[in-house]
Structure formats: C-alpha cells, structure tokens
Short mmCIF file of C-alpha atoms (C1' of nucleotides) in Angstrom, two decimals:
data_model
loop_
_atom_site.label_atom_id
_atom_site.label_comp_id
_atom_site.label_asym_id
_atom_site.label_seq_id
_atom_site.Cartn_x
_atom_site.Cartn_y
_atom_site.Cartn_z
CA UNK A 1 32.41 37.54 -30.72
CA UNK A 2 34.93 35.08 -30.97
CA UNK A 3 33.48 32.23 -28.20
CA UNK A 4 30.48 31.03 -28.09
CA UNK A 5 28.76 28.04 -29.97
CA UNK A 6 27.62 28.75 -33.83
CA UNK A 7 24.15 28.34 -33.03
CA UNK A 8 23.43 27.56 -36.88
CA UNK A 9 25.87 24.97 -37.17
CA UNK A 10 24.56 23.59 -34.18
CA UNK A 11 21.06 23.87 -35.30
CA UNK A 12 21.75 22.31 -39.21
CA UNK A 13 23.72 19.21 -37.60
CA UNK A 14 20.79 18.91 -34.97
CA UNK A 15 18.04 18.67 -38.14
CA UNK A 16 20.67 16.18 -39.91
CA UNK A 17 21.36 14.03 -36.85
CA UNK A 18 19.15 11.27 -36.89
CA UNK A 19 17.25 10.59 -33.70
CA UNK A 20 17.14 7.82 -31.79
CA UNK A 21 13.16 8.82 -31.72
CA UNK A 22 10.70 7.26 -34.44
CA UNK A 23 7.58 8.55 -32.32
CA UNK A 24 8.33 9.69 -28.93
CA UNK A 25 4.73 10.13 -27.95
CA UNK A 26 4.45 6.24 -27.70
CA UNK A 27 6.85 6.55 -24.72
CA UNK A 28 5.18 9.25 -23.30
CA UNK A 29 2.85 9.04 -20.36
CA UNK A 30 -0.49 9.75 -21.81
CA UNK A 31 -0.60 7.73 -24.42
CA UNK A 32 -2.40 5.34 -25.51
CA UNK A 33 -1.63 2.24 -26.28
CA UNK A 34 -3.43 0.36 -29.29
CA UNK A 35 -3.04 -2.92 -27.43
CA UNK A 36 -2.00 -3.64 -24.35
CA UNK A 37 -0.33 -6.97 -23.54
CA UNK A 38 -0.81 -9.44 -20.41
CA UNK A 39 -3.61 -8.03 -19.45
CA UNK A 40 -6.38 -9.76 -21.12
CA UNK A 41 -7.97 -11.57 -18.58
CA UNK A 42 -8.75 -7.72 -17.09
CA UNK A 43 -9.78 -6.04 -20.79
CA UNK A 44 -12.10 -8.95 -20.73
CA UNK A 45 -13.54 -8.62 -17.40
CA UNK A 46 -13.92 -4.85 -17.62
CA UNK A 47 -15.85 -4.99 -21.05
CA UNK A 48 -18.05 -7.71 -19.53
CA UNK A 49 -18.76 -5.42 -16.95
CA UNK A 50 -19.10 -2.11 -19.28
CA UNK A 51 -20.64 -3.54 -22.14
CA UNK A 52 -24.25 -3.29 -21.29
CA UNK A 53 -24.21 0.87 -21.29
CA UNK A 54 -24.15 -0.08 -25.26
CA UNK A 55 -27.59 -1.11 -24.97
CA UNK A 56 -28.34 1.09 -22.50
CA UNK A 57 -28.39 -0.90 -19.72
CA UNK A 58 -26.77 0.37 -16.11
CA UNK A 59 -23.42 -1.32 -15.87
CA UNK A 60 -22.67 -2.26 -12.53
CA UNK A 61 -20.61 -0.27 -10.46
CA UNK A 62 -16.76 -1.80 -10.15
CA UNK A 63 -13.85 -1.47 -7.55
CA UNK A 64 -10.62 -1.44 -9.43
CA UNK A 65 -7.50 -2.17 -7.17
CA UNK A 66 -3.39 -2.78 -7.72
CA UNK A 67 -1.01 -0.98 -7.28
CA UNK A 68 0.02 2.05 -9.37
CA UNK A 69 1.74 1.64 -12.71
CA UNK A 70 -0.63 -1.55 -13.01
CA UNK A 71 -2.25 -0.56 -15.93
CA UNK A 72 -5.28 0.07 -14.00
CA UNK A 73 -5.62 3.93 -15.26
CA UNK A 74 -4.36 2.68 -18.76
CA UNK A 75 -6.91 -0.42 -19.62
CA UNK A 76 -9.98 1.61 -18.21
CA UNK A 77 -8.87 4.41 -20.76
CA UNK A 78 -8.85 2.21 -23.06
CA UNK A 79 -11.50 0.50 -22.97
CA UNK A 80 -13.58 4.01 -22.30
CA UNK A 81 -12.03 4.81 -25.68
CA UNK A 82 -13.48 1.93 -28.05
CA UNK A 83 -16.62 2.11 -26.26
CA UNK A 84 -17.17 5.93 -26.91
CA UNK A 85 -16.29 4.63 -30.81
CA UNK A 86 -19.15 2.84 -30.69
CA UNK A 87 -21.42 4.81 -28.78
CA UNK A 88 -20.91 7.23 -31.32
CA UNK A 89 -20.99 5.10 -34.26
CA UNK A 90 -24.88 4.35 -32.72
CA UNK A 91 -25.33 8.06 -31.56
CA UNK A 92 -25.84 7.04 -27.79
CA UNK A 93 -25.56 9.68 -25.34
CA UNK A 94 -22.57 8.18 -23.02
CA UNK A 95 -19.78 10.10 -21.47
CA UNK A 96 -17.44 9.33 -19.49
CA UNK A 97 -15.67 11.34 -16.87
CA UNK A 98 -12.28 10.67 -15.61
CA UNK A 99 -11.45 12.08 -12.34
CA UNK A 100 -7.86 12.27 -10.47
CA UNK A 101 -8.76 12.19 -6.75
CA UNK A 102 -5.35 13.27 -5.54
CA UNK A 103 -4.99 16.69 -7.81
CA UNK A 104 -4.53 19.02 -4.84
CA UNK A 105 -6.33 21.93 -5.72
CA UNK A 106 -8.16 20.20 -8.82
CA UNK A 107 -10.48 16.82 -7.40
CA UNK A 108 -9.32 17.13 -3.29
CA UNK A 109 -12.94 18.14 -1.94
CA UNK A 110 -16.37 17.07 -2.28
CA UNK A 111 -17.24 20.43 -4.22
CA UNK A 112 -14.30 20.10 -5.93
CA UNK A 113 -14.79 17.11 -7.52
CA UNK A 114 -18.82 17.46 -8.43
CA UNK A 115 -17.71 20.77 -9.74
CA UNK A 116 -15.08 19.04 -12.12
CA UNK A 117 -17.74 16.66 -12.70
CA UNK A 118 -20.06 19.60 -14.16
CA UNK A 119 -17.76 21.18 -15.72
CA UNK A 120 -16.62 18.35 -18.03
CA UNK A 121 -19.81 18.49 -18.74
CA UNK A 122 -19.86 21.39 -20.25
CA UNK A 123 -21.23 23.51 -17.13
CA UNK A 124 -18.90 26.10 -15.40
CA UNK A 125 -18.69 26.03 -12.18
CA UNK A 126 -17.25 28.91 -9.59
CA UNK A 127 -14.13 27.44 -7.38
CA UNK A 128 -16.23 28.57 -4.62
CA UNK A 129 -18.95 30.21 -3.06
CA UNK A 130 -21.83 27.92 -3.78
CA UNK A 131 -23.83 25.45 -2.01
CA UNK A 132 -22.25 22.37 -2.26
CA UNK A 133 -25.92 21.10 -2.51
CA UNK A 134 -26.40 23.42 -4.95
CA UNK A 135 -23.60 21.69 -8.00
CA UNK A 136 -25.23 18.52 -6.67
CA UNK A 137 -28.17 19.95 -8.15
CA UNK A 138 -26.89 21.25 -11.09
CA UNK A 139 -24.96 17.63 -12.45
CA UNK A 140 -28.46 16.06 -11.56
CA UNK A 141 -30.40 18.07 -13.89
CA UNK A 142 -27.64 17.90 -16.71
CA UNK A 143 -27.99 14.27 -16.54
CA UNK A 144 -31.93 14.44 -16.23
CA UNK A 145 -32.23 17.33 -19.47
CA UNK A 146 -29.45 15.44 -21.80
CA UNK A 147 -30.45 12.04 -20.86
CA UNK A 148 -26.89 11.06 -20.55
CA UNK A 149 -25.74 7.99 -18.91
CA UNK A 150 -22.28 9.12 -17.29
CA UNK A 151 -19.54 6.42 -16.12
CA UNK A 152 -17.55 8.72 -13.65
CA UNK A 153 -14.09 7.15 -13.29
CA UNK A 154 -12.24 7.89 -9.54
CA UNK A 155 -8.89 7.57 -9.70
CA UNK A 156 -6.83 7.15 -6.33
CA UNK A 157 -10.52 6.92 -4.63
CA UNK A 158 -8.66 5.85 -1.17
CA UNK A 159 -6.75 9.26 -0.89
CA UNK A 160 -9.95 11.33 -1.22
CA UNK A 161 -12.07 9.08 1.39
CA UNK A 162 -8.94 9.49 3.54
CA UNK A 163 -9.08 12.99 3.50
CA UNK A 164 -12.89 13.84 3.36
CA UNK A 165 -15.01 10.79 4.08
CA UNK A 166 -17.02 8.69 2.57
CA UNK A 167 -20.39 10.55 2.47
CA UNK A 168 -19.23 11.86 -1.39
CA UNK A 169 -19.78 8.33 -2.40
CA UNK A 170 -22.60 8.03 -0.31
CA UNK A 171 -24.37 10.81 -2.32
CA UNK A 172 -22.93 9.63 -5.32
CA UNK A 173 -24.50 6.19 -5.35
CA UNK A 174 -27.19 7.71 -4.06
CA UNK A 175 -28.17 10.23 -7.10
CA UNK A 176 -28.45 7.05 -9.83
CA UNK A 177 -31.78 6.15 -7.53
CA UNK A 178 -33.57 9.56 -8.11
CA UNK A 179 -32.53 9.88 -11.80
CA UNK A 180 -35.30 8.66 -14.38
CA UNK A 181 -33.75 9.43 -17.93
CA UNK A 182 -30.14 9.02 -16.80
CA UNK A 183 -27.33 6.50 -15.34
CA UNK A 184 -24.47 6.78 -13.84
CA UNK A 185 -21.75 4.43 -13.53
CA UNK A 186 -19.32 4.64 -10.84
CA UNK A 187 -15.67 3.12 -11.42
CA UNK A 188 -13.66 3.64 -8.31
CA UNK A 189 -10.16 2.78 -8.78
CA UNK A 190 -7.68 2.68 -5.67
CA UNK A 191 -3.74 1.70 -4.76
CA UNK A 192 -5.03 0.39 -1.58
CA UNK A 193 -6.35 -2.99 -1.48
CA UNK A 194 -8.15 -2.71 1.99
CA UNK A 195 -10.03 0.66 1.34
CA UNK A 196 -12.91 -0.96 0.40
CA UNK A 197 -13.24 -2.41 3.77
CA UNK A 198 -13.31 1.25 5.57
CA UNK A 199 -16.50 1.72 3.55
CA UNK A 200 -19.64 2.21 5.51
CA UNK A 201 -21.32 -0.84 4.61
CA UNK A 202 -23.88 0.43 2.24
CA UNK A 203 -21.34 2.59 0.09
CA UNK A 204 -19.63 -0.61 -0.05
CA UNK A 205 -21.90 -2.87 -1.22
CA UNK A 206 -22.82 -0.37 -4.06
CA UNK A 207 -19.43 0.61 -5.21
CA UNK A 208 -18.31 -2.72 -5.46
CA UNK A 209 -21.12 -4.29 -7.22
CA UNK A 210 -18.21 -6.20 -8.85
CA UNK A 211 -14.07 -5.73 -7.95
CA UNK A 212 -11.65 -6.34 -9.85
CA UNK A 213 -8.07 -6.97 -9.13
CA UNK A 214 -4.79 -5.96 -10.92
CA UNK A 215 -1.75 -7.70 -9.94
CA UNK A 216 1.57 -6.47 -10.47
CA UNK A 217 3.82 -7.03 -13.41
CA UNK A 218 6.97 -9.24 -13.45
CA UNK A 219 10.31 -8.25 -14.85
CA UNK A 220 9.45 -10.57 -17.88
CA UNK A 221 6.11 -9.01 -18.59
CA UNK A 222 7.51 -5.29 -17.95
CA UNK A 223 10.43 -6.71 -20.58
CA UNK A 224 7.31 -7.62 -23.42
CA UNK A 225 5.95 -4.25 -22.87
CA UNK A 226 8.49 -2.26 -23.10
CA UNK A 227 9.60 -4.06 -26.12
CA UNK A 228 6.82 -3.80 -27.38
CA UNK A 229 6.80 0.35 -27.35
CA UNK A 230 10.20 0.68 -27.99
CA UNK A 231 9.29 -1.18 -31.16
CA UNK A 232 7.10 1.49 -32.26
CA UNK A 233 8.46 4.38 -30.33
CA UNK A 234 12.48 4.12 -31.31
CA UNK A 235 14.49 3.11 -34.91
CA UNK A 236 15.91 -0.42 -34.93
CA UNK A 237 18.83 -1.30 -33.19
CA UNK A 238 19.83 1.37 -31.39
CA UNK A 239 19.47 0.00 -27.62
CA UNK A 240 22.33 -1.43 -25.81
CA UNK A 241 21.75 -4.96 -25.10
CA UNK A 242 20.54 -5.35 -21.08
CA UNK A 243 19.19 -1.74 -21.27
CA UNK A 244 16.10 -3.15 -21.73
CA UNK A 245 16.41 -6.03 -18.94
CA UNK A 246 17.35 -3.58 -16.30
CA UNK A 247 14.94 -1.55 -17.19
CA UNK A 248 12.53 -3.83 -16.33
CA UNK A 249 14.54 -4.81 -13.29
CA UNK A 250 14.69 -1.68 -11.92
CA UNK A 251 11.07 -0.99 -12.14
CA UNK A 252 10.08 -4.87 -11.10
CA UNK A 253 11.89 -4.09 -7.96
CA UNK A 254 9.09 -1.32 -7.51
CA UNK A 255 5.85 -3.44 -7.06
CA UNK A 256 6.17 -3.82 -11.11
CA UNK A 257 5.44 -0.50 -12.22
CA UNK A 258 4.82 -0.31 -15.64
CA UNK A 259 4.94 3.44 -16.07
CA UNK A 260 7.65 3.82 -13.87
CA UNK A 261 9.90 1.30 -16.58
CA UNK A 262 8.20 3.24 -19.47
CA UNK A 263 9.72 6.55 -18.58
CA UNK A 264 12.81 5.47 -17.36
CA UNK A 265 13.34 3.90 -21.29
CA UNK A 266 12.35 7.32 -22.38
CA UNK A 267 14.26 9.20 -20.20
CA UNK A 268 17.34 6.90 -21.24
CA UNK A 269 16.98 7.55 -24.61
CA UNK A 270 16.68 11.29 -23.97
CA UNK A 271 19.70 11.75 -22.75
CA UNK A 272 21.16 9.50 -25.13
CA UNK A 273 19.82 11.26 -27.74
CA UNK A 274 21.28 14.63 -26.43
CA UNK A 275 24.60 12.94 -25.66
CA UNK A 276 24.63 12.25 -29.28
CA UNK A 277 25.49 8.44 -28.42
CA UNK A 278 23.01 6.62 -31.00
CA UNK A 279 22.16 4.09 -28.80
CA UNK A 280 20.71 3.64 -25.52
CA UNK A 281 23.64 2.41 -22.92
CA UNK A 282 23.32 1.19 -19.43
CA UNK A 283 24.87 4.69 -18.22
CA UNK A 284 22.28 6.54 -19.75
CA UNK A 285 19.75 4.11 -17.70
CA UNK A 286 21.37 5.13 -14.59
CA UNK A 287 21.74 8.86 -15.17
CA UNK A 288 17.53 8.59 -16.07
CA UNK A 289 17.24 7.12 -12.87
CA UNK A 290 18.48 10.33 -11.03
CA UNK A 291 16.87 12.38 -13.44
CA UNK A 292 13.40 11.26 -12.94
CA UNK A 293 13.98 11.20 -9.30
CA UNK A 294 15.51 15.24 -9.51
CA UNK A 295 12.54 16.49 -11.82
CA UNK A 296 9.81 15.13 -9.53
CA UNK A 297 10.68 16.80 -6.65
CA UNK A 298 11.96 19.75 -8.44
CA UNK A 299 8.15 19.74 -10.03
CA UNK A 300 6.73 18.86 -6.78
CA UNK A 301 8.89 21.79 -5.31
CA UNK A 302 8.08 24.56 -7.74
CA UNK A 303 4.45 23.79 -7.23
CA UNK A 304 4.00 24.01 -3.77
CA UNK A 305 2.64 27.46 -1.98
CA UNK A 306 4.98 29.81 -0.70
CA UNK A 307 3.98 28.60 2.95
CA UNK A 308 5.00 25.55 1.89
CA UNK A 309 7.87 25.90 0.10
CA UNK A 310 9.26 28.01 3.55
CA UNK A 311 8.62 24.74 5.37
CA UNK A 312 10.25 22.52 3.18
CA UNK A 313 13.42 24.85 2.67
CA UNK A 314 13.77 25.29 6.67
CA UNK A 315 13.63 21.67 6.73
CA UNK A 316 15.92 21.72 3.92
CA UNK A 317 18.53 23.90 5.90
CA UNK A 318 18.34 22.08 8.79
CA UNK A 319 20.16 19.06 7.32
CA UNK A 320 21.82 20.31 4.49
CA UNK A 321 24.12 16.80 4.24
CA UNK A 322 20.89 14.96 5.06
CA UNK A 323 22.61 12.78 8.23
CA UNK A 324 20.43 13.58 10.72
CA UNK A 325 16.75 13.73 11.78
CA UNK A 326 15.58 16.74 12.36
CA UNK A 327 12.09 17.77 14.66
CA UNK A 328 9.06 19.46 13.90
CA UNK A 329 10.16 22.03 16.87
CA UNK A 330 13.16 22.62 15.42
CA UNK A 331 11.80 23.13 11.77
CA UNK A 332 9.56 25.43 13.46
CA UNK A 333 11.96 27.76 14.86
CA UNK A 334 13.62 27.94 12.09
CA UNK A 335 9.92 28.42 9.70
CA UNK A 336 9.60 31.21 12.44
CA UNK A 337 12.65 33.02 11.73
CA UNK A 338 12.81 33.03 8.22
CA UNK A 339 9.10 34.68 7.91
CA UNK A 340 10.69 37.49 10.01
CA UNK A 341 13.21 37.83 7.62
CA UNK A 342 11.43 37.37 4.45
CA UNK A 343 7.57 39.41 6.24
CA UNK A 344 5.81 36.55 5.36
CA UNK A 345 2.64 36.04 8.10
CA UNK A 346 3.75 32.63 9.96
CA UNK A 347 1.36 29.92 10.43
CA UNK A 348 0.78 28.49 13.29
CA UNK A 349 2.42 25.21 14.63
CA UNK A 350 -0.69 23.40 14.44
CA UNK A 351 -0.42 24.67 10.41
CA UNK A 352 2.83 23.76 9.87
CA UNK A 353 2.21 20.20 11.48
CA UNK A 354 -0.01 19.42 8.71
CA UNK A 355 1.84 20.83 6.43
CA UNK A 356 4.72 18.66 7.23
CA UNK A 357 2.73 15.70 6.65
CA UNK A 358 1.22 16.50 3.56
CA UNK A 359 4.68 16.93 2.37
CA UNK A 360 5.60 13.98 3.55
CA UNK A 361 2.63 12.33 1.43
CA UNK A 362 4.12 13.84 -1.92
CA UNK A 363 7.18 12.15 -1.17
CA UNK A 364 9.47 15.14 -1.00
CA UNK A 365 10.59 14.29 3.10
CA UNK A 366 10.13 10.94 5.17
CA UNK A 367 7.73 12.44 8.26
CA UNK A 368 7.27 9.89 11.15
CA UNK A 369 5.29 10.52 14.24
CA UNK A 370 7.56 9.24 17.00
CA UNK A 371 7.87 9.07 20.57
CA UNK A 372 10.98 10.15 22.63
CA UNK A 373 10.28 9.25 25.74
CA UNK A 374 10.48 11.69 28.72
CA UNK A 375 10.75 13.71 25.91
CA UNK A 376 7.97 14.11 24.32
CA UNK A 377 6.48 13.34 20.71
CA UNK A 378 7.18 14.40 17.44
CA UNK A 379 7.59 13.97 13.61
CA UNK A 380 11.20 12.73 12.92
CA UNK A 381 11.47 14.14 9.37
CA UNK A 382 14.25 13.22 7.11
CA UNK A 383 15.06 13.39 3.27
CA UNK A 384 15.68 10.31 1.51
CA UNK A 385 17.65 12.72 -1.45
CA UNK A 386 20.65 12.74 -2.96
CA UNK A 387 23.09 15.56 -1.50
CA UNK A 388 23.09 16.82 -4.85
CA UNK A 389 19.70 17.04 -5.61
CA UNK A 390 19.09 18.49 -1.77
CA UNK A 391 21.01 21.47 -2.36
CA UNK A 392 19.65 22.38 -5.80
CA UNK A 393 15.87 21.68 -4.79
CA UNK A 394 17.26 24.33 -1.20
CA UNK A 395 18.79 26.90 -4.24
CA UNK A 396 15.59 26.44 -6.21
CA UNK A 397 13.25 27.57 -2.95
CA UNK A 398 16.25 29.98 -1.77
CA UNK A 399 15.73 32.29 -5.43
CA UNK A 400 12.00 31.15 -5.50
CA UNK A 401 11.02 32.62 -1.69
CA UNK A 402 14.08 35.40 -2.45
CA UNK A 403 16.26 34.41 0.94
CA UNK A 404 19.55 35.72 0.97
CA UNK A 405 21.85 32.94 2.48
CA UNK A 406 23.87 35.12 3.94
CA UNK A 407 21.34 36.15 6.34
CA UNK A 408 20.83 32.95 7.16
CA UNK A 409 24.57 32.48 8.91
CA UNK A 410 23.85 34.53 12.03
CA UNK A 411 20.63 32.69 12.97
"C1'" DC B 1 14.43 -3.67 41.51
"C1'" DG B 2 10.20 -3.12 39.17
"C1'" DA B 3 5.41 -1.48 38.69
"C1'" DG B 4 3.00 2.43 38.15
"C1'" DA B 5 2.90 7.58 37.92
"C1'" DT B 6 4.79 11.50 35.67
"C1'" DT B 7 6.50 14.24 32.02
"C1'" DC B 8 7.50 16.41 27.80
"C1'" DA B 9 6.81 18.03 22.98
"C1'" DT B 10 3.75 17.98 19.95
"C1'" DG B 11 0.16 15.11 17.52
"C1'" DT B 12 -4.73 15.61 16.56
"C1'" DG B 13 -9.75 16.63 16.57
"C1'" DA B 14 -13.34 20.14 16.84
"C1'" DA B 15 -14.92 24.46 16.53
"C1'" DG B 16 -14.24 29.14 15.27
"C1'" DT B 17 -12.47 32.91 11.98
"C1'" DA B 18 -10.92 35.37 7.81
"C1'" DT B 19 -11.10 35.61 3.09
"C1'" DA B 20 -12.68 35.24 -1.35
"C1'" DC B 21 -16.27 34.26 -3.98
"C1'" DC B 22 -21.39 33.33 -5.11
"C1'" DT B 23 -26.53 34.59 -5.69
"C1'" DT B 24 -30.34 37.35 -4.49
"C1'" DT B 25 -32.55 41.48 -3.75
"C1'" DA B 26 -33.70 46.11 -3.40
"C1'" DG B 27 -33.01 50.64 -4.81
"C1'" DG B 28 -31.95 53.98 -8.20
"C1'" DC B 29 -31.45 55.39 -12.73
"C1'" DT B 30 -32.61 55.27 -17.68
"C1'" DT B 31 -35.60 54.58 -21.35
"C1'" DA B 32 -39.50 53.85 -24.29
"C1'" DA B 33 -44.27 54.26 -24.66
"C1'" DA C 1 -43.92 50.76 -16.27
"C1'" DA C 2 -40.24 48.06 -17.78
"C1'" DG C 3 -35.43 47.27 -18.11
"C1'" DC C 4 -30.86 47.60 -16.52
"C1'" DC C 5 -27.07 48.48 -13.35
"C1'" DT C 6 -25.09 48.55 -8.76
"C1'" DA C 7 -24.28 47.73 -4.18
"C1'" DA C 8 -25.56 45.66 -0.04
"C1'" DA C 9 -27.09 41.49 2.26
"C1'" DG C 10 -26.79 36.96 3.17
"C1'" DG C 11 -24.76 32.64 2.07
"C1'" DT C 12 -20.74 29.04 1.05
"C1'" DA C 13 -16.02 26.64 0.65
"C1'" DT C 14 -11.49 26.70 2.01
"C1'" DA C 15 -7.30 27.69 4.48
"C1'" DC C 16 -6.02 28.76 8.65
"C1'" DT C 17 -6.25 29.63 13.89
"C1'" DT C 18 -7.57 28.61 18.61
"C1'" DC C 19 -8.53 25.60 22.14
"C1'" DA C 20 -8.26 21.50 24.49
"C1'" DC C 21 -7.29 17.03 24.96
"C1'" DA C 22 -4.58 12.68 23.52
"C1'" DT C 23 -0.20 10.07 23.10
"C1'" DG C 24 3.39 7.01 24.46
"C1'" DA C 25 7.92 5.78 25.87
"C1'" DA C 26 11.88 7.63 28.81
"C1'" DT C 27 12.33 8.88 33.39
"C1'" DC C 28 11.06 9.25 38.10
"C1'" DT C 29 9.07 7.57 42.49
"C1'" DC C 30 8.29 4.72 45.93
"C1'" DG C 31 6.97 0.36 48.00
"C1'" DT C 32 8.92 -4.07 48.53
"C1'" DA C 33 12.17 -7.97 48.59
#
DNA sequence: CGAGATTCATGTGAAGTATACCTTTAGGCTTAA
DNA sequence: AAGCCTAAAGGTATACTTCACATGAATCTCGTA
C-alpha cells in the first residue's frame, strides 16, 4: 500500500485551499438573477403587459421572440417571480406555469403538455391512456373550482407547432372564452422570429395580442453581465485579464448568447479551480470551450433510447476520423447488422430516417437531405466533432449498447 | 448539342398496428344487519 | 342489501410499421442543327 494518493491529505489541503468560488450558484444556469442589466426597456414592457393580473384583470396574451441565451427565459422568470411576491403579499390566486416545449418525453405532445399543465397544478395525470379531451377537461375545472387565473409560459413554442400543429394553441386560446371564474394568460416564447406568421390566422391574432422582441447582446453588454456575476459569484482578483473579453467574444460570435458566455466563465473557473491555478487564465477558457461542447453530447448521448443510441454509434463507426459523408443507406446496413449482433428488433428504414433527423435536431450529427443525381436522394450526415470527442462519445455507446468491437472487424 | 424523359435511393405523408396504460362495468365474494 | 375486489371490455396516446407516392439532379435519349 505504498502508491496511491493519501486521500486525507488530499482531502485537508482541498478544505484549506481557498476557492476561486464565493457562490457558484450565481454562475449556474438556473439562477436567478436579482437584476438583470440592458434589458430594461423589455422588464418594462413585460410588466406593462403583466401588471394588470394584480388587479385581476386578463393580461393580454404576448409573443416573446430572440434568439436563445437572450434573456428571454430569464426576464419572464423574473418578472413571474416579483409578481407572485405580490400576489401573495395580497393573497391573489395567480400561478404561473412554465412549460419547456422541446423536453422530449416531458412537453413534446398535446397531452403531454396539458398533462404537465395539470399536474403543476397539483393534479396527477397518467402518461397515457386518457382522452386527450378528457385532461382538457380536467385543467378547465381546476381553473373553474380554484378560481385561479393561470399565465402558462411556452417556451420554444415554434418546435412544438413544428412537430404537432397548431390546433394546441387553438384550444388553448380557446378555453379562456368558456371560463367564468378564471383567466389564463398565454406567453408564447419562440427562437424563431417568423413562427408567428405560420399561425392560422386566428391563433395568431390571439397569441400575439402584443409581441415583443429581444435582440441579441453585444460583446460589450455580454462583458457588463458577466462582470457583473463574476462580481458576486467569484473572490476578487482572481481572473486573468482578457478572460473576461473573450469570453464575451466567444459567445458574441454566437448570436450573443448570454448563457452560453455565463457557463463558459463557470466552466473556466472550474477547471481552474481543480487545476489549483487561483486564477482564471485564457487556457482554462479554451479547455471550457471543449468541455462544454464534450458534456453536451455526452449528455445528449447517454440520454437517448437504445434504438437511438444504435443509430448514432453506426453512424459513429462509419466515419470514425469524421472525413467523409456518410448515407442514410449505408448507416442502415450497418444499424441492420449490429441489431443481429447485439438481438435488438431493427426498425424499419422509414424509423431510422426519422430518427436520423431528430438527431440531427439535437445537434449531435449535421443531417442534410440531398440529391445525387442519377443517384438518387438522401441525408448526407456528418459530425461536426472533434476526433477526440467522436471516439469517446462511440466508446460511451460501444459499453452502453454492450458491442464488442472486435466483432465489428469482420463486417 | 441540348431539351426533355428517365432513373435511383430514399425522403415523406397517411393510415394501420402493437403496446402500455386508463376508466368503466359487471360479476362474484364478503360482510353486516 | 351494501360494500369491496377483480377481471374483462372498451377506450386512448405513442412509437413504430406498411404502403404508396414525391423528389430532384445526374444521366440518358433522341431530334435537330
């Protein structure tokens, strides 16, 4: 027992080394923030628009667009938070309900998301097997009994109405008219600027009873905010000068993404942390950048279904030095194979086709639908990864799906 | 040589099916009066 | 008779399959200069 680390050395210095943390939660992507800089015009706007459910009057409806890391998610929260301290502080019966459209599984369906809807209201719901009619039913007489007035929140609004069409909103809009004791507010909040034109006409003129637009940040506003946390969130002095302006760079370059900047300055000072190095450098900046990158697919990755996660690691295989395009066909033929090997049931072609695309829409391949000619058609997929990060996201699925590689040679 | 027809590989929409889950209902059993 | 349990019947949402048709540029075909 000679090697090895002295785990209670290591753990004593750990307690005595000082972080570079004062209060990481600041940093962190739920939270918060007290105040939130440059966007004033918007808070304004927004409480203009909200204030009336104080005297229980029906806000309008609102259309919230920008793209993401625009604060859109973050000033509604906000401003849902100080006007649920007041409603309370005056015992009015508001609640609001926020909603993440694109939650596969979670919010992806029209029964999905009125049975979230219910259920944050206290109401269990089964994940299927009921009238979709029926949970209508059941949030319209919770909001008739409790004489709530809701203000449902839709967040990425445009992916659901891509997927299922636009009849949820439809019956949405459509409830507030046959409820006497309650309201409900609907806040619609989307990446896309033109979804609100793909509206049927009369969803459209009801959701957006007012719009409101959220333009992107500039390096020097993404440089105030994150000042402005890493004020509260890290000790003084212990950032490497530039880390700071790149970070904002970096992210600027990105449509101005403010969360995007955020966790790369966390990230940063992770790893500087755990390198010991007392202040944030410009190296640790970088390495966060691959980081992020390698845990979001690796997240994405691990929660994918097995059927999935076959697809993606054929596809994987296929170009294991990501240089070439590969085919749907050929991903296919290979899918095919490796059920054999591993007895999983294939899906069919048709199956897999989607599938390809709707990993393509989490970002984890590049999926195009292109046209060769004589022939024929098909999705050119490629990986925009890192070799490195390629071939442990292939291990990760290899142990994960438990395929031997070398089975895989004589193929 | 060039316009129009052909071709290929698979995209894509619609309708059908399997599965897992739900409520309702009817029958059978128990129990208390 | 009332109450309770159970199992079958009848219904739904979702993931997937089946079927059939749509796509669109490279290639082929054939009339024309």
């Amino acid at each position: 027992m000679t090697q090895g680390i002295n785990l209670n050395n290591f753990f004593s210095d750990y307690i005595k080394r000082e972080s570079i943390f004062k209060d990481k939660k600041i940093l962190q992507s739920n939270y918060d923030p007290e105040t939130i800089i440059h966007r004033d015009n918007e808070i304004k706007q927004l409480a203009d628009i909200l204030a009336p459910c104080l005297k229980n009057e029906k806000p309008s409806n609102l259309f919230v667009y920008g793209k993401t890391g625009t604060g859109k998610t973050c000033v509604i929260k906000h401003i849902i938070t100080e006007i649920e301290k007041i409603s309370l502080q005056n015992s009015l019966n508001l609640k609001f309900i926020y909603l993440n459209c694109k939650l596969k599984r979670t919010a992806d369906t029209e029964y999905r998301v009125i049975a979230q809807i219910c259920r944050a209201l206290g109401k269990e719901i089964p994940i299927t097997g009921l009238p979709t009619e029926e949970v209508y039913n059941t949030f319209h007489s919770i909001l008739e009994s409790e004489h709530r007035n809701v203000i449902l929140v839709l967040d990425e609004i445009d992916e659901l109405v891509k997927k299922i069409g636009d009849d949820i909103l439809y019956n949405l809009t459509r409830i507030n008219t046959e409820l006497k004791n309650s309201q409900l507010v609907l806040i619609g909040i989307s990446n896309n600027i033109m979804f609100v034109d793909t509206l049927d006409p009369r969803v459209k003129s009801s959701l957006s009873e007012e719009e409101l637009l959220f333009n992107s940040y500039n390096a020097l506003q993404l440089q105030d905010i994150l000042k402005k946390r890493a004020l509260f969130a890290l000790r003084d002095n212990n950032i490497d000068s530039g880390v700071i302006e790149k970070c904002a760079a970096y992210a600027a370059r990105e449509h101005g993404d403010a969360r995007r900047a955020i966790e790369l300055l966390r990230v940063s000072a992770e790893l500087a942390d755990r390198a010991n190095s007392g202040k944030i450098l410009l190296s640790h900046l970088d390495e966060a950048q691959d980081k992020i990158e390698k845990e979001r697919v690796i997240e994405i990755t691990k929660s994918q279904p097995r059927q999935h996660q076959l697809v993606l690691f054929s596809i994987l295989s296929l170009c294991p030095n990501n240089e070439k395009n590969i085919f749907t066909g050929e991903a296919y033929e290979l899918y095919m194979k490796l059920c054999s090997k591993i007895n999983l049931r294939p899906l069919t072609q048709r199956r897999v086709s989607d599938v390809i695309s709707e990993l393509d829409m989490l970002g984890v391949v590049n999926a195009k639908v292109i046209s060769k000619g004589r022939y024929g058609r098909t999705r050119e997929i490629n990986l925009n990864l890192s070799k490195e990060l390629l071939q442990e996201t292939r291990k990760l699925l290899e142990s994960s799906l438990d395929i031997k590689t070398s089975s895989l040679s004589n193929l």
